[in-house]
mmCIF file of C-alpha atoms in Angstrom:
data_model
loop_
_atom_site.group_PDB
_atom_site.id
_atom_site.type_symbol
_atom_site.label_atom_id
_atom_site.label_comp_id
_atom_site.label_asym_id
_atom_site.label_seq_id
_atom_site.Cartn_x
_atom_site.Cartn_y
_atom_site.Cartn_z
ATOM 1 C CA UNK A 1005 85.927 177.264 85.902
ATOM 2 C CA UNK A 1006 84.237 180.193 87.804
ATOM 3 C CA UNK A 1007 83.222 183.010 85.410
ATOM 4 C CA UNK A 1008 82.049 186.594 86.884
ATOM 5 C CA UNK A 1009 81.163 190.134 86.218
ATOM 6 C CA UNK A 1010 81.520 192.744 88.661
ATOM 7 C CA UNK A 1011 81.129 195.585 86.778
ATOM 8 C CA UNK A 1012 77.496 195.170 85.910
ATOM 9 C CA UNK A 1013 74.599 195.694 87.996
ATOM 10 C CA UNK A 1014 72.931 193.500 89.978
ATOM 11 C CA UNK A 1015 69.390 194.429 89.137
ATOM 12 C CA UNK A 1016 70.191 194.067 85.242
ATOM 13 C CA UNK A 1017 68.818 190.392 83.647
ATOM 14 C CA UNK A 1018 72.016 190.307 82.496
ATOM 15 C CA UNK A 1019 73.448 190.486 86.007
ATOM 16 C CA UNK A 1020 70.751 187.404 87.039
ATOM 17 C CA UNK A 1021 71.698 185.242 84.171
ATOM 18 C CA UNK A 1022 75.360 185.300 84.720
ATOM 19 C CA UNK A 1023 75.102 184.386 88.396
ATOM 20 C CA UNK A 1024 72.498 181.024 87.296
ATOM 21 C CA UNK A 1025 75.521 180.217 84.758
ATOM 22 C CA UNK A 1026 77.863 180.903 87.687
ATOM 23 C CA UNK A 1027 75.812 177.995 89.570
ATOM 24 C CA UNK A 1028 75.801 175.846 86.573
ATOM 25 C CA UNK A 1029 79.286 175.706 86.449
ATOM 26 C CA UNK A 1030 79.649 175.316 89.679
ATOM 27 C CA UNK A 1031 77.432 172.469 89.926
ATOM 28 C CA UNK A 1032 79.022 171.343 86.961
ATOM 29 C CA UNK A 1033 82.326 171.341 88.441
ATOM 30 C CA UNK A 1034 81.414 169.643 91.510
ATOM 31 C CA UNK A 1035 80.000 166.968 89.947
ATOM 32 C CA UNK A 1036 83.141 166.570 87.453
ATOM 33 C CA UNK A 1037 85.545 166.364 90.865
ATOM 34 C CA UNK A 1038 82.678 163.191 91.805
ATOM 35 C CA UNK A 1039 83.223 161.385 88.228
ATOM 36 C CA UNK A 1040 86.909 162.008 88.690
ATOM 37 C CA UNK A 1041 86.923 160.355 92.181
ATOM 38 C CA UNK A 1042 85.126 157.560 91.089
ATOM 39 C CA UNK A 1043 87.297 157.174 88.393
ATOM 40 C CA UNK A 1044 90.066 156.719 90.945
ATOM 41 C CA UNK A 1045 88.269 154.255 93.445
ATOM 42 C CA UNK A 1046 87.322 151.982 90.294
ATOM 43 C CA UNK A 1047 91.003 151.644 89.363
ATOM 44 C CA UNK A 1048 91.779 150.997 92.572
ATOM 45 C CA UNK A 1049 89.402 148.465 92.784
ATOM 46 C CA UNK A 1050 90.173 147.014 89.653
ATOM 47 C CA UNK A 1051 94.090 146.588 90.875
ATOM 48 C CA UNK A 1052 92.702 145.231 93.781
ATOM 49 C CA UNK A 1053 91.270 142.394 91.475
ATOM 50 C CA UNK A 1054 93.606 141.891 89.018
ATOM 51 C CA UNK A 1055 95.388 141.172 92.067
ATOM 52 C CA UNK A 1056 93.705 138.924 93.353
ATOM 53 C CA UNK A 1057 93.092 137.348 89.712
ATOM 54 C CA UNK A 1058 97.149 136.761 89.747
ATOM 55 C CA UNK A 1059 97.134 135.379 93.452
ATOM 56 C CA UNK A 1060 94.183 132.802 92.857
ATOM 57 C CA UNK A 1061 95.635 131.825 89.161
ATOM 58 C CA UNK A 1062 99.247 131.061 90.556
ATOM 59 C CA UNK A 1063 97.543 129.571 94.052
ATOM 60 C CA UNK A 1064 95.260 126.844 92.525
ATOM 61 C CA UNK A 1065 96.538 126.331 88.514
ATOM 62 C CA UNK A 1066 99.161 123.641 89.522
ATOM 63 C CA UNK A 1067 96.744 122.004 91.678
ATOM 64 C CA UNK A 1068 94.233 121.608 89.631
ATOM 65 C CA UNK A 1069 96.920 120.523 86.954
ATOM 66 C CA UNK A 1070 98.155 117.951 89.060
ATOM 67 C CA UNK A 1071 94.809 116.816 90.777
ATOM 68 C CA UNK A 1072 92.799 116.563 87.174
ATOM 69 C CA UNK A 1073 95.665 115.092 84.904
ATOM 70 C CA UNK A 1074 95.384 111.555 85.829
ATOM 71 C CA UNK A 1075 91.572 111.338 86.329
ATOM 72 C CA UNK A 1076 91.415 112.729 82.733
ATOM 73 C CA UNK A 1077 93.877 110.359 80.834
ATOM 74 C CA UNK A 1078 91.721 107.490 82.656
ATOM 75 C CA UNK A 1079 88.653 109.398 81.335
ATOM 76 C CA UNK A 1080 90.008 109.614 78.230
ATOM 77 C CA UNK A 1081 91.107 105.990 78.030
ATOM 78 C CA UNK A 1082 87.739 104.855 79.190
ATOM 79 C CA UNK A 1083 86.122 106.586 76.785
ATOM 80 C CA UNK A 1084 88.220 105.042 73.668
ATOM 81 C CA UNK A 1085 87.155 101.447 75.287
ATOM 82 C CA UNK A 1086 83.975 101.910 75.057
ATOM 83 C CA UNK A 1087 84.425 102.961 71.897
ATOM 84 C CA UNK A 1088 85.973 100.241 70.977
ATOM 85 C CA UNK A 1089 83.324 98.187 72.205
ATOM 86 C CA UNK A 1090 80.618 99.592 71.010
ATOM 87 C CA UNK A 1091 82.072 99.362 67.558
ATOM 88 C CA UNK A 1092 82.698 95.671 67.916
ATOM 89 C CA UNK A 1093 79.310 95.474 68.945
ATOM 90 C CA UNK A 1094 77.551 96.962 66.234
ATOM 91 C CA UNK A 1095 80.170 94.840 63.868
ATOM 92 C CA UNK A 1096 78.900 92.001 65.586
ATOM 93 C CA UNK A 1097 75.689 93.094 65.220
ATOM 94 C CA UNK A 1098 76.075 94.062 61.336
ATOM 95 C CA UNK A 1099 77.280 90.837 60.920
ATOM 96 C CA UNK A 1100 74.433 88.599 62.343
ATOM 97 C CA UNK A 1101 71.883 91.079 60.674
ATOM 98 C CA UNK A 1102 73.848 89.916 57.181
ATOM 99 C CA UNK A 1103 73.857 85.751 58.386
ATOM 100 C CA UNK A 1104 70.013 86.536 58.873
ATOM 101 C CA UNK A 1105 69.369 87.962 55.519
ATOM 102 C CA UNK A 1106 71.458 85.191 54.000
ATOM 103 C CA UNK A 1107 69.606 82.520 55.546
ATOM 104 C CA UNK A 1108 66.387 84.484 54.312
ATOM 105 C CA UNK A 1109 67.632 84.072 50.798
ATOM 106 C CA UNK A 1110 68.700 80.852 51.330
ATOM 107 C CA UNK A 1111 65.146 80.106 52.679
ATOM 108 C CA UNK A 1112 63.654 81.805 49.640
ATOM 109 C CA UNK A 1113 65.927 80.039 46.885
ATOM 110 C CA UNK A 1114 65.700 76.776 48.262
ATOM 111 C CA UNK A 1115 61.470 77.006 48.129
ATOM 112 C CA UNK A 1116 61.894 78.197 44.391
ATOM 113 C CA UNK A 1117 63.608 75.101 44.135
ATOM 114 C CA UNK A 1118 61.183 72.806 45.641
ATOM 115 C CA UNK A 1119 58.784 74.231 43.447
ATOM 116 C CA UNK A 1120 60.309 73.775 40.101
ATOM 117 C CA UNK A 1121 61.047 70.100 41.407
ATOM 118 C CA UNK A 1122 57.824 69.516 42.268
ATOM 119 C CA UNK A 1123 56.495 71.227 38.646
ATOM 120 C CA UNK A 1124 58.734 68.831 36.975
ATOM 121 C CA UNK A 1125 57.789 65.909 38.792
ATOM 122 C CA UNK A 1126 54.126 66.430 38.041
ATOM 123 C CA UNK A 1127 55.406 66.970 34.648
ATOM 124 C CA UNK A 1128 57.016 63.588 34.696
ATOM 125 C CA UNK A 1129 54.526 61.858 36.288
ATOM 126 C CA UNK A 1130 51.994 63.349 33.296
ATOM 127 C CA UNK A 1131 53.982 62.007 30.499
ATOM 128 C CA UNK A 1132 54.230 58.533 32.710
ATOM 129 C CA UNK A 1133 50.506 58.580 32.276
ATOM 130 C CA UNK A 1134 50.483 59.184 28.737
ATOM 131 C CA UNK A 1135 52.936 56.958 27.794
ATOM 132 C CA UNK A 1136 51.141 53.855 30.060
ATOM 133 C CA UNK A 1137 48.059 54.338 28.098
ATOM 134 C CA UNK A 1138 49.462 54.878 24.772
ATOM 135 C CA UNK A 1139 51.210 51.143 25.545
ATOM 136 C CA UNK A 1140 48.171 49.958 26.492
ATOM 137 C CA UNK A 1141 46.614 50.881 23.502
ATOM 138 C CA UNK A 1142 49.529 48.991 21.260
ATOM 139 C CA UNK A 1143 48.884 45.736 23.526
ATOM 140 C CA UNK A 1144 45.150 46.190 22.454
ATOM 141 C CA UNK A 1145 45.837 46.274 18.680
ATOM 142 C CA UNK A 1146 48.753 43.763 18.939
ATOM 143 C CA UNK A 1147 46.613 41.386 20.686
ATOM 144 C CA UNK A 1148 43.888 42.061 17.883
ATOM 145 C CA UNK A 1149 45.803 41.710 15.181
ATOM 146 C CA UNK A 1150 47.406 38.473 16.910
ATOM 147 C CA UNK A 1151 43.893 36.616 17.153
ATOM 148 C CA UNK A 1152 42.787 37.881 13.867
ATOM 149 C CA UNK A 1153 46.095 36.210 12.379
ATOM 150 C CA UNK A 1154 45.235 33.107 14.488
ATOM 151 C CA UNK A 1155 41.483 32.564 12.891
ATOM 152 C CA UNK A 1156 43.416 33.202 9.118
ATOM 153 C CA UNK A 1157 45.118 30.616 10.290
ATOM 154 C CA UNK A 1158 42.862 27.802 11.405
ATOM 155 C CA UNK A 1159 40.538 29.227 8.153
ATOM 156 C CA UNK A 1160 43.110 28.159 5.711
ATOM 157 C CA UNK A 1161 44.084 24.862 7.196
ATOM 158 C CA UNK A 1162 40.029 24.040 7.568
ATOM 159 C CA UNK A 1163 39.782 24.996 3.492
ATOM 160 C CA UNK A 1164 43.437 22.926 2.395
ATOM 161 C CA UNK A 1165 41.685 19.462 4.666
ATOM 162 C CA UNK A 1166 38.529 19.958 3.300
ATOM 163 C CA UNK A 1167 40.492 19.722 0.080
ATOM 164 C CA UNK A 1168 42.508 16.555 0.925
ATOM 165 C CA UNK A 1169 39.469 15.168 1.947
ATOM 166 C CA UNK A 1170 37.531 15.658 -1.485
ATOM 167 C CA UNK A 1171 40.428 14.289 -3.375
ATOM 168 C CA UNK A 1172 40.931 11.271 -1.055
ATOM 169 C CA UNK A 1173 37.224 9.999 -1.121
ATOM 170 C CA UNK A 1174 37.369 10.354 -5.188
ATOM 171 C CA UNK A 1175 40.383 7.983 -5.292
ATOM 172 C CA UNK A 1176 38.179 5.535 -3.039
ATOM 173 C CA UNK A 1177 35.594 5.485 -5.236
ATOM 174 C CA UNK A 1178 37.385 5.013 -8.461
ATOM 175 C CA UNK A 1179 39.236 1.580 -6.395
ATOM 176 C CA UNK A 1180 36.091 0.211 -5.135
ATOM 177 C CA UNK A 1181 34.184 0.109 -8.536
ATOM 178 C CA UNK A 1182 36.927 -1.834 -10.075
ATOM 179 C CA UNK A 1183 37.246 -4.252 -7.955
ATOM 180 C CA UNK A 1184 33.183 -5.048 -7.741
ATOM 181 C CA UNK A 1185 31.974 -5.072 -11.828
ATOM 182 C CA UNK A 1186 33.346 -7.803 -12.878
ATOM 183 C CA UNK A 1187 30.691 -9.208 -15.627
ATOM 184 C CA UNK A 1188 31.102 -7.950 -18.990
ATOM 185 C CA UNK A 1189 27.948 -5.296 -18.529
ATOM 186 C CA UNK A 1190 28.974 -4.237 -15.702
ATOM 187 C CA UNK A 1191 32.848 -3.895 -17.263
ATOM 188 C CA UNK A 1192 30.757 -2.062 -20.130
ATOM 189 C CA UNK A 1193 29.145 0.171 -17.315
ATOM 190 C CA UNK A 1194 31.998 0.572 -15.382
ATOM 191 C CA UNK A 1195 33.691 1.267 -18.714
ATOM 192 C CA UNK A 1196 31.527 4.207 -19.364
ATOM 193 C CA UNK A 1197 31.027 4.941 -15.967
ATOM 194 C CA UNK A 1198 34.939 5.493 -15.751
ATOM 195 C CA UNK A 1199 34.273 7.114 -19.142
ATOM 196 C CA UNK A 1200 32.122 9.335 -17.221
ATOM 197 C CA UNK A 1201 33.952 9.503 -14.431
ATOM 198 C CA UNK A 1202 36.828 10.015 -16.444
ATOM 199 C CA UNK A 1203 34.857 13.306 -18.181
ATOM 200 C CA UNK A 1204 33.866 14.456 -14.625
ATOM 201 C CA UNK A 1205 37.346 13.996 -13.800
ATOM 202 C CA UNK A 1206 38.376 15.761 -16.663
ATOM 203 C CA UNK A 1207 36.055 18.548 -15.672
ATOM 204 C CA UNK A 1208 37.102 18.441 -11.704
ATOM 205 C CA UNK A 1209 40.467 18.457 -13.183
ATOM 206 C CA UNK A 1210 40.045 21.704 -14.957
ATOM 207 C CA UNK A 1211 38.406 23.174 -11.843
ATOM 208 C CA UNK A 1212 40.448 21.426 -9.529
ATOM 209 C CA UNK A 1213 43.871 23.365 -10.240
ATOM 210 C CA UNK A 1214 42.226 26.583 -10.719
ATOM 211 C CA UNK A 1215 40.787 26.523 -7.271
ATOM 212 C CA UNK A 1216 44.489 25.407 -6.055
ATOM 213 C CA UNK A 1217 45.282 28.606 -7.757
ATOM 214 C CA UNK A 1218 43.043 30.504 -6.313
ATOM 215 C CA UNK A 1219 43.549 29.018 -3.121
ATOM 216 C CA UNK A 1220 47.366 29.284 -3.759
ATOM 217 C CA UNK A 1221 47.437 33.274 -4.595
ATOM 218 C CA UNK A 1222 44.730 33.595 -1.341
ATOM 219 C CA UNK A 1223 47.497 31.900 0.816
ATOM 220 C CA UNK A 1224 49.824 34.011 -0.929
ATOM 221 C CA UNK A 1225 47.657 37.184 -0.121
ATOM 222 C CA UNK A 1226 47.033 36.343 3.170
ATOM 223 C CA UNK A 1227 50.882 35.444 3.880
ATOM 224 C CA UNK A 1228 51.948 38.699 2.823
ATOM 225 C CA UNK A 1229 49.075 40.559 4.778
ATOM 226 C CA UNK A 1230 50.030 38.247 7.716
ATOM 227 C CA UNK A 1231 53.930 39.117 7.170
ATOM 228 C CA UNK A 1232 52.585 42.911 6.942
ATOM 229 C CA UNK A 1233 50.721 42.353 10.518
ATOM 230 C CA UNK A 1234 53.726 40.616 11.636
ATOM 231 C CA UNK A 1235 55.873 43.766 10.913
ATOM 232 C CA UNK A 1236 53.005 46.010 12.183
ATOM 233 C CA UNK A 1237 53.564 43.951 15.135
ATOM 234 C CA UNK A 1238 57.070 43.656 15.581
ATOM 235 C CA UNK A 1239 57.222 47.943 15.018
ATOM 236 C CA UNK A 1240 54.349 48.127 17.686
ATOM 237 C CA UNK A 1241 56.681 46.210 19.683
ATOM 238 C CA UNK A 1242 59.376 47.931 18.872
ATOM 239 C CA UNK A 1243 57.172 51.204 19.983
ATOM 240 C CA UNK A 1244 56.377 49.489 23.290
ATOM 241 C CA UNK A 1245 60.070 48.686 23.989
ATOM 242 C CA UNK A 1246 61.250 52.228 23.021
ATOM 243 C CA UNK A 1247 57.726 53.508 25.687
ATOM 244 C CA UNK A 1248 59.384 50.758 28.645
ATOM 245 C CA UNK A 1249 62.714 52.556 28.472
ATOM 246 C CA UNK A 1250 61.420 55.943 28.417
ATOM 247 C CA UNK A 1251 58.747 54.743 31.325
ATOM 248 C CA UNK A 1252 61.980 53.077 32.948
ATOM 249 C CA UNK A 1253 64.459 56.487 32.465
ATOM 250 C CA UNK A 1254 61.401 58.999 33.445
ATOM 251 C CA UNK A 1255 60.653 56.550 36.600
ATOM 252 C CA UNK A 1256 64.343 56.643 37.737
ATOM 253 C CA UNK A 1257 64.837 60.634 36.758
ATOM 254 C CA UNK A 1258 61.270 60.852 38.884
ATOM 255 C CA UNK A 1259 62.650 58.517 41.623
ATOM 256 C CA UNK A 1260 66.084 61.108 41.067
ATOM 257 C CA UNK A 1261 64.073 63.709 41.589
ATOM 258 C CA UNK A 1262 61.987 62.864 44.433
ATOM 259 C CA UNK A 1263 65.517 62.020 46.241
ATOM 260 C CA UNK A 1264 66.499 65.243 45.669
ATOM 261 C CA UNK A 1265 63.388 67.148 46.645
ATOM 262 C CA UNK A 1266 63.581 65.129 49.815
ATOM 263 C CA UNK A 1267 67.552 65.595 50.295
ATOM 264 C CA UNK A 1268 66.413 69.013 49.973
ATOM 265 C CA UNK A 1269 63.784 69.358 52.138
ATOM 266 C CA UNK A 1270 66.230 67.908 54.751
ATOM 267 C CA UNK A 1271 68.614 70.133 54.177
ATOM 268 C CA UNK A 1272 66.175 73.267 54.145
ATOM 269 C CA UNK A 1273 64.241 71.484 57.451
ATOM 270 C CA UNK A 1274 67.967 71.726 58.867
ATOM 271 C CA UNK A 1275 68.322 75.112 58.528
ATOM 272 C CA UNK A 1276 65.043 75.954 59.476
ATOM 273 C CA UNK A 1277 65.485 74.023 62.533
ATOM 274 C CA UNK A 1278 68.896 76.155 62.787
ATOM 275 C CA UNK A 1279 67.377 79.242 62.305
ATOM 276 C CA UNK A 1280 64.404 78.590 64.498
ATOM 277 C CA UNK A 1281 67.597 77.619 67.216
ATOM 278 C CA UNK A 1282 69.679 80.115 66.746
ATOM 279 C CA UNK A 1283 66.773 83.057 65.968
ATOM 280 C CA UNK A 1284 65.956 83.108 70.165
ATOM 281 C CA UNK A 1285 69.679 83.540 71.224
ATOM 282 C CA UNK A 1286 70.216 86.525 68.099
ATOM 283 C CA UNK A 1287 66.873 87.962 69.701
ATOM 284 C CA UNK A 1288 67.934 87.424 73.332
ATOM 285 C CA UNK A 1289 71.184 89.193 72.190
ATOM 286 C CA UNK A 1290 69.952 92.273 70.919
ATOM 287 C CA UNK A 1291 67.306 92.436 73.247
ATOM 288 C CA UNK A 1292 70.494 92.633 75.791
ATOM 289 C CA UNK A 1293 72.945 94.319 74.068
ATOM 290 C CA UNK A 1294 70.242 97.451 72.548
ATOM 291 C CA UNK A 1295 70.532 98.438 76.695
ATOM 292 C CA UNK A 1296 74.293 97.930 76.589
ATOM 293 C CA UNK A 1297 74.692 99.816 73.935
ATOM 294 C CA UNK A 1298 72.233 102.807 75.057
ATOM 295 C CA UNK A 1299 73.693 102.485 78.380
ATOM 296 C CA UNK A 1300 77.147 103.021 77.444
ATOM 297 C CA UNK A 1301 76.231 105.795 75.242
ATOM 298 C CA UNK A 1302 74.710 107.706 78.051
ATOM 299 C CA UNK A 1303 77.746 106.989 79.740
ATOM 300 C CA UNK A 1304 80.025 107.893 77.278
ATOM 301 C CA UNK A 1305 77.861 111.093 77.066
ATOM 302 C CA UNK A 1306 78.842 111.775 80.510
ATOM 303 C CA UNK A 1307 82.224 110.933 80.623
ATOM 304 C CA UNK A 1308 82.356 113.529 77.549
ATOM 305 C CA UNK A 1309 80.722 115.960 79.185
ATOM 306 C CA UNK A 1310 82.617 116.028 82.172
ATOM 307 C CA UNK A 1311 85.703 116.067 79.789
ATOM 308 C CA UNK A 1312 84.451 119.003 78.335
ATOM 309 C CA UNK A 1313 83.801 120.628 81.327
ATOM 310 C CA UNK A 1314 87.219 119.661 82.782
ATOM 311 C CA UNK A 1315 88.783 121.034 79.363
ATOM 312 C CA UNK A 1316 86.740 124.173 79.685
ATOM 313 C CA UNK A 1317 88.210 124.864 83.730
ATOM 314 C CA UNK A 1318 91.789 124.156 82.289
ATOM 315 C CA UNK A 1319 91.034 126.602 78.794
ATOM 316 C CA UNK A 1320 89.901 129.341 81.329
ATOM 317 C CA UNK A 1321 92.983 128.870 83.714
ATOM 318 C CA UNK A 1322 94.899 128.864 80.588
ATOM 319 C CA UNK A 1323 93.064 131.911 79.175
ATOM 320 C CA UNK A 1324 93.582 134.210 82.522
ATOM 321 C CA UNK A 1325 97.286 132.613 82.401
ATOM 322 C CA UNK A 1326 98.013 134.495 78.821
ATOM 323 C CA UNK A 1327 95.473 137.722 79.213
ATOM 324 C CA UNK A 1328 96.615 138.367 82.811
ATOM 325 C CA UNK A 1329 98.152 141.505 82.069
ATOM 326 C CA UNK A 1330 94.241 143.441 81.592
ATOM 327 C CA UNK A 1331 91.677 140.523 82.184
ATOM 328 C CA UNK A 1332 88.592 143.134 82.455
ATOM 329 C CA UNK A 1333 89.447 144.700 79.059
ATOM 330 C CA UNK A 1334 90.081 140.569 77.464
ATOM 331 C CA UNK A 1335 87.054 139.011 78.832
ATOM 332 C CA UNK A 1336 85.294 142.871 77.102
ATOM 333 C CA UNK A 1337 86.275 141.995 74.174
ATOM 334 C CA UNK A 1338 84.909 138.053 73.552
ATOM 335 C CA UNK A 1339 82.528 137.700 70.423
ATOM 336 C CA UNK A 1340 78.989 139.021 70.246
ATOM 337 C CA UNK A 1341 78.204 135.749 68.656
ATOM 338 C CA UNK A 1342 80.015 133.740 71.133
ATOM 339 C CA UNK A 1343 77.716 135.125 73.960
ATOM 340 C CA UNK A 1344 74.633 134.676 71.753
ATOM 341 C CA UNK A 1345 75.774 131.012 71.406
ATOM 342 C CA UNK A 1346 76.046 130.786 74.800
ATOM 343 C CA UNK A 1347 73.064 132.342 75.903
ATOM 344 C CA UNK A 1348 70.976 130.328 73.400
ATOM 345 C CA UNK A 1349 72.714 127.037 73.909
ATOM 346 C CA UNK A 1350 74.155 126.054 77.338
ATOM 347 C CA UNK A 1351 76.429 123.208 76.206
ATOM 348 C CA UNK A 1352 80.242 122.397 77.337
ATOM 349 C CA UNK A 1353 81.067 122.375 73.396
ATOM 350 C CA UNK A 1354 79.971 125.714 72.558
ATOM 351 C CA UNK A 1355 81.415 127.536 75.905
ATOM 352 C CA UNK A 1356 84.914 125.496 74.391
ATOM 353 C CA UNK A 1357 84.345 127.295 71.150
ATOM 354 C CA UNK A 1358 84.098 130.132 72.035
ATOM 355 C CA UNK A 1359 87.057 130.400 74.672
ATOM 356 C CA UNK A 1360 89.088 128.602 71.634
ATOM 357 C CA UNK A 1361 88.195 131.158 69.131
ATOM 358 C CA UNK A 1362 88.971 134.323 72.039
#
């Protein structure tokens, strides 16, 4: 608005200042009357576009509906095979890793096995040692105690002949001189001579029976000391009896054994061998399927990607579809941190957020 003064002078400072303000407003007001036209051109031009917003949204959203649809339920489909597959892979692959570590323990058990069999057997084979020599041994003493029994033996029968021998030749003697003196002085002799004989007698007599006696009670001794050896022997032998068995029962539980330390090393040369077979193709496998698998994961990063992206186009179709009425002022008003996000990270999944969350 135009303010003036005519009733003051024009050479005042008064005068001067109220004709600058004058311009002011004038200025002021001409420039207002530019804001306001502008104002009117960008309505204008934003009915122009919300227009054209409405002709493009009804002109292309049923055929991209229609042209998308089918090419995303295949996508979708696809990607739930692969899925699929790549779960039965790594199943399949779970499960061989287990069969490995099994055979691994297997592996290990059995060769705690072979050692404890092979401890025991060298345990066995000890005691088969000991018990051969201690046998040995009770031959040695047996056979001893044998030949010592034998020269008692022959000893006593040498002493009892030598005895039989004595008395035999005596009785000759005694026949022969009766028969030859037959005078009178040699009956006299012979009379004392058998008188004498008779005393010697007498006196062999008395000697006679004790050595019997003693001879007697030495038999005696040396029957019960060879009855003793005899027992000695026959408990020896008893000993060496009881030592065969045990030899006999560690030699089969040895033999035992050794069958089944060899039944086992078959058995764990088997697997081995199996192992050893099958180890190449489980390798060979992985080696082929770890490509598969990273492979189909890059694809199946794809497909989700362009999922996302093809979700995103329909969410924004969708979104001008329900804000058409002011889009300018809607798409104003999205989250600061949505932008950020956006800004910062360029992914499908966060531009999905954040048109979910407007």
């Amino acid at each position: 608005m135009c303010v003036t003064n005519c009733g003051v002078s024009t050479s005042s400072p008064f005068l001067r200042t109220q004709q600058r303000c004058c311009e002011t407003m004038r200025d002021l007001n001409g420039r207002l009357a530019g804001f306001i036209e502008k104002v009117h051109q960008l309505e204008l031009h934003n009915g122009l576009l919300d227009k054209e917003i409405q002709e493009i949204k009804g002109r292309t959203k049923p055929s991209v509906e229609e042209q998308y649809g089918p090419e995303l339920r295949t996508l979708r489909e696809l990607v739930l095979d692969i899925s699929h597959q790549k779960h039965q892979m790594e199943i399949g692959l779970q499960n061989l890793e287990e069969e490995l570590s099994g055979l691994r323990r297997r592996f290990v058990e059995e060769a705690q096995r072979r050692s404890d069999a092979e401890r025991t057997i060298q345990t066995l084979q000890k005691d088969m040692g000991e018990a051969f020599q201690a046998k040995l041994q009770l031959d040695q003493r047996a056979q001893c105690l044998m030949d010592e029994m034998h020269s008692l033996k022959i000893h006593q029968e040498a002493q009892v002949s030598e005895m039989l021998d004595q008395i035999q030749s005596s009785a000759e003697e005694v026949s022969m001189h009766r028969l030859v003196r037959l005078d009178i002085t040699d009956a006299l002799q012979d009379i004392r001579a058998q008188l004498e004989d008779h005393t010697c007698q007498q006196v062999g007599g008395h000697s006679f029976p004790s050595q019997f006696t003693k001879l007697t009670e030495a038999a005696k001794t040396k029957g019960e000391v060879l009855r003793a050896i005899q027992q000695e022997i026959q408990g020896y032998r008893r000993q060496v009896q009881t030592l065969d068995v045990e030899v006999v029962s560690s030699k089969a539980t040895g033999e035992a054994l050794e069958k089944q330390l060899h039944d086992v090393e078959d058995r764990h040369m088997m697997e081995i061998l199996q192992c050893q077979v099958r180890l190449p193709f489980y390798l060979q496998f992985t080696s082929v399927i770890i490509p598969l698998l990273s492979g189909d994961r890059t694809e199946y990063q794809d497909l989700l990607n362009v999922k996302m992206a093809l979700d995103v186009e329909i969410l924004s179709y969708r979104y001008y579809q329900y804000h058409s009425t002011n889009p300018i002022i809607h798409l104003a008003s999205l989250n600061l941190s949505c932008l950020q996000r956006m800004s910062t990270k360029s992914s499908l999944l966060d531009i999905m957020y954040c048109m979910y969350n407007v």
